[in-house]
Coordinates of C-alpha atoms in Angstrom, one line a residue:
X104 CA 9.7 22.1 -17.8
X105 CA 8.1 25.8 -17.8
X106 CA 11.6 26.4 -15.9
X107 CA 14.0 24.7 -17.4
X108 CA 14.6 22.0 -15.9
X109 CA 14.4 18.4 -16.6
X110 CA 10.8 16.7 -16.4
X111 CA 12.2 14.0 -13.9
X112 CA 13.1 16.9 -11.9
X113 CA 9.6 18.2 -11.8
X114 CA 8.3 14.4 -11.4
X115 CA 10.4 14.2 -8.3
X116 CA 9.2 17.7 -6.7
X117 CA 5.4 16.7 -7.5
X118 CA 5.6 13.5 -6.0
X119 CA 6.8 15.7 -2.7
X120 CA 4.2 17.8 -2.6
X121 CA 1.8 14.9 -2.7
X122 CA 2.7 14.7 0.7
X123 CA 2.1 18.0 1.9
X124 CA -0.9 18.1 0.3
X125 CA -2.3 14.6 1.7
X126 CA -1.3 15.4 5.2
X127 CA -3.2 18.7 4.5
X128 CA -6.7 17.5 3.5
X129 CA -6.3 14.5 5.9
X130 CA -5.9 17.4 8.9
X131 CA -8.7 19.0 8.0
X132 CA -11.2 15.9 7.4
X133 CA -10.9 15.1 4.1
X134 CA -12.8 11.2 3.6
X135 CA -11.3 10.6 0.4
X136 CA -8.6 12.3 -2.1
X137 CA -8.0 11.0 -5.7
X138 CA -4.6 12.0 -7.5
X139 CA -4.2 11.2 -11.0
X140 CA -0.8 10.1 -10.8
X141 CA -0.1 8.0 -14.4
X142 CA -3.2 8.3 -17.0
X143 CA -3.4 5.7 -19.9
X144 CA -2.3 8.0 -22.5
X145 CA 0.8 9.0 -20.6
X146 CA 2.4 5.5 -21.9
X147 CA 3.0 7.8 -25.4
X148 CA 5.6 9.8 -23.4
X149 CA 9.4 9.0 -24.0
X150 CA 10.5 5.1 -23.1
X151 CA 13.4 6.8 -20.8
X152 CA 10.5 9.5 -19.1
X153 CA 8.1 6.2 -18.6
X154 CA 10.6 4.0 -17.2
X155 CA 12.0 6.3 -15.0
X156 CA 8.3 7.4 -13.8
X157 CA 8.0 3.7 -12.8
X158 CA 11.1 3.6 -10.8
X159 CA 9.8 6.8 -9.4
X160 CA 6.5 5.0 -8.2
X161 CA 8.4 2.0 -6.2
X162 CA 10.9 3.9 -4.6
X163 CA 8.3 6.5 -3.4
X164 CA 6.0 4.4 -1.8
X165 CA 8.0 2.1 -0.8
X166 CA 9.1 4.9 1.6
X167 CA 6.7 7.0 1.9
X168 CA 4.1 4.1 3.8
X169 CA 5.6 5.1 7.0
X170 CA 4.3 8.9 7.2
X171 CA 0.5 7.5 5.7
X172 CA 0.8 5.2 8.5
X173 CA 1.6 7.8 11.5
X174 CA -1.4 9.6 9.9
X175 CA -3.9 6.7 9.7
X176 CA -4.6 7.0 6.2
X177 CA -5.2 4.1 3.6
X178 CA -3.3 3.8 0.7
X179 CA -5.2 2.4 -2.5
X180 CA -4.8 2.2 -6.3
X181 CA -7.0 2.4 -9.3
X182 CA -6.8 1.7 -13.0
X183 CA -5.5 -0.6 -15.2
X184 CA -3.1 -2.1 -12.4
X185 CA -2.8 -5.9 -14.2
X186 CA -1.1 -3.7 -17.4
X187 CA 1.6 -2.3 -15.3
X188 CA 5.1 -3.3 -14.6
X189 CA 5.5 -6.4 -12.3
X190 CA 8.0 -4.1 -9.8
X191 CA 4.8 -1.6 -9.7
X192 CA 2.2 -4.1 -8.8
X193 CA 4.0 -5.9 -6.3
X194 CA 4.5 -2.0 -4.3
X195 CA 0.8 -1.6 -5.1
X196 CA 0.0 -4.8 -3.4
X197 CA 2.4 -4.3 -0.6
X198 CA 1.0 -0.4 -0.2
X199 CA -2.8 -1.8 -0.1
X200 CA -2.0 -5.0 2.0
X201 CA -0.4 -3.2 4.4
X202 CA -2.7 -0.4 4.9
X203 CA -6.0 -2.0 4.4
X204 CA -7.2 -1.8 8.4
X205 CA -6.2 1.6 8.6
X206 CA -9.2 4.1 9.0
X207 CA -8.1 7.6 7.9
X208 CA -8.5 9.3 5.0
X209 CA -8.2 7.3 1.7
X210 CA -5.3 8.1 -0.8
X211 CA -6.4 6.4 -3.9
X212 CA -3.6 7.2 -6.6
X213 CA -5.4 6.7 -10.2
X214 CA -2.2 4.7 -12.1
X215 CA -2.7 4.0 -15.4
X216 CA -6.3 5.2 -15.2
X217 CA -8.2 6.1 -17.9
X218 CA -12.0 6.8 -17.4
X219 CA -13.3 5.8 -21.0
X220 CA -11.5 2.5 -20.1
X221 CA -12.7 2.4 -16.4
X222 CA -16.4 2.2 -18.4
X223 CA -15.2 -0.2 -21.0
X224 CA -13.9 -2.0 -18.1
X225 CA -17.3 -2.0 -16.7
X226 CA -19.3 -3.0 -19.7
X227 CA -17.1 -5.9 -20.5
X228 CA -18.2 -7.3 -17.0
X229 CA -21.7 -6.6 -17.2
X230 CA -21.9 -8.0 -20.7
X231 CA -20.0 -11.3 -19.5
X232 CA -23.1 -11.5 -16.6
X233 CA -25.4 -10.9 -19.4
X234 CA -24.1 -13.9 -21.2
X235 CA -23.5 -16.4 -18.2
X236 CA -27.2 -15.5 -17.4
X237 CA -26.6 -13.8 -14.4
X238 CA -28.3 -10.4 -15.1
X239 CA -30.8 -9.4 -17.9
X240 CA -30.2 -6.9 -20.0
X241 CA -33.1 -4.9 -18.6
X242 CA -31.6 -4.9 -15.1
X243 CA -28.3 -2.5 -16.4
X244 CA -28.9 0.9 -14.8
X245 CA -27.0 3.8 -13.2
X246 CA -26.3 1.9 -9.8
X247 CA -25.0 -1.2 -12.0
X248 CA -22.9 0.3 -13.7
X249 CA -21.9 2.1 -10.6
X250 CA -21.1 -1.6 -8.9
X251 CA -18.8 -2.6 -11.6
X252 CA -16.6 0.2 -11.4
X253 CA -12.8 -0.6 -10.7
X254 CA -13.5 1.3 -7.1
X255 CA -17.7 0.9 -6.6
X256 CA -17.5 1.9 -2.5
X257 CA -15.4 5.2 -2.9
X258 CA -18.3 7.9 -3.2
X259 CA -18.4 10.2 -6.3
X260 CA -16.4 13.2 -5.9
X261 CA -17.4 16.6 -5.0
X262 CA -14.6 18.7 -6.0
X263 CA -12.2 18.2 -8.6
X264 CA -9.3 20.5 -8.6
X265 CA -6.7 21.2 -11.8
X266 CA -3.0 23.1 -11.2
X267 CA -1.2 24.1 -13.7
X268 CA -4.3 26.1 -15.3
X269 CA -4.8 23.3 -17.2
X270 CA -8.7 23.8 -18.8
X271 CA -10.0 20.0 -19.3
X272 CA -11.3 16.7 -17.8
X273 CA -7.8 14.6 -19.4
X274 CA -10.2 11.3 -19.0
X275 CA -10.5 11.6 -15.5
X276 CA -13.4 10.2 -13.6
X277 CA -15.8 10.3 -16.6
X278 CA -18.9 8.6 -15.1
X279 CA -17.6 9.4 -11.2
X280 CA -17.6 13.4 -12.2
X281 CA -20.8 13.7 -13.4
X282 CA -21.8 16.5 -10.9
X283 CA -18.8 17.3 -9.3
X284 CA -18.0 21.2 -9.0
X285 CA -14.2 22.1 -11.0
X286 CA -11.7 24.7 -9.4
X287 CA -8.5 25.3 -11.7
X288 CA -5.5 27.1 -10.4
X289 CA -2.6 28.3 -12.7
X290 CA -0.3 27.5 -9.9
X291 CA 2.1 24.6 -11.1
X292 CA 1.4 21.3 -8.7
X293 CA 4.8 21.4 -7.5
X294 CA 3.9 24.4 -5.8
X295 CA 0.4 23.4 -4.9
X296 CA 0.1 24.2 -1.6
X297 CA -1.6 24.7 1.5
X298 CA -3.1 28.1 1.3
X299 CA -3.9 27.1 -2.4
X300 CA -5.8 24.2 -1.5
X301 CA -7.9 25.7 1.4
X302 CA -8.6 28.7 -1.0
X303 CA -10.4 25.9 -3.3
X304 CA -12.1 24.4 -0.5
X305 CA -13.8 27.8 0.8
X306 CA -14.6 28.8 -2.9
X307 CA -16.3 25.5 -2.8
X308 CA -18.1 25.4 0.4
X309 CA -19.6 28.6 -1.1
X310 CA -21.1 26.8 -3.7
X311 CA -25.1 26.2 -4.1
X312 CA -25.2 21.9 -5.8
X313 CA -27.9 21.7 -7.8
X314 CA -27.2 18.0 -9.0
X315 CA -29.2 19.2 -12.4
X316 CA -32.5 20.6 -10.4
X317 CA -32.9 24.4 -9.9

């Protein structure tokens, strides 16, 4: 949109570039890469922008399974994915069925994620074991919490990266990011690339994590 064109068209190029930069951090030995793809707030865009984002998300991976395959990586989901179309969840099941035994990097694409409603998510459960008298309520901690998150074997992430020189969290991983390092780059994710991503990744191996000590 900063160019003038239409916000499908950007939609379109960003959803290229997810390639280019998957293929790049699986090169280089990346475990695990989280794209927020759809938040929760985004339904409060436009009907016609929404739907057409949805039609985006099918035919994309629909397609796009082939390269993650020649690649080894898994292909996996997170959010509210029971709230989405019925079009969307049927390519999410296909995508995660299909890719499950592969043992590559993980792509997990956050769709209709929201992380104040990953942990209402997660309280809901644990209050429902509370009341079936499966738990106690003295037995909720950190790592309980932890196991009823919508993805509770994907490791916390070290880095999270923002394009666009955008300056805030926008809900993402609110309990996961809790001492993750931040790296923000004005360039526009269309035009995230590969030299811009390894340029995050040295600044952060140059990093001292504390993890709140000294």
């Amino acid at each position: 949109q900063r160019r003038g064109f239409e916000r499908s068209y950007g939609h379109r190029a960003g959803a290229e570039n997810l390639k280019r930069v998957t293929e790049a951090c699986s090169m280089i030995g990346v475990k695990y890469l989280t794209v927020y793809a759809f938040s929760t707030e985004n339904w409060k865009r436009p009907t016609a922008e929404v739907s057409q984002l949805m039609q985006l998300f099918v035919e994309f991976f629909r397609k796009y399974d082939a390269e993650l395959e020649a690649n080894n990586i898994r292909l996996r989901f997170t959010g509210r994915i029971q709230e989405l179309p019925q079009a969307v969840q049927d390519t999410i099941n296909e995508a995660e069925s299909g890719s499950f035994a592969r043992t590559g990097m993980q792509l997990i694409i956050a769709f209709n994620y929201g992380g104040r409603q990953e942990i209402i998510d997660a309280a809901q459960r644990i209050a429902a074991a509370v009341e079936a008298g499966k738990i106690s309520a003295n037995e909720v901690d950190e790592a309980l919490v932890t196991k009823h998150l919508y993805m509770p074997d994907v490791p916390d992430p070290d880095l999270i990266i923002r394009s666009s020189g955008e300056m805030r969290i926008s809900n993402f991983l609110l309990w996961e990011s809790a001492y993750a390092e931040f790296w923000v780059s004005d360039v526009l994710w269309p035009d995230f690339d590969r030299a811009t991503l390894y340029k995050a990744l040295y600044d952060f191996n140059g990093r001292e994590r504390r993890f709140g000590g000294v």
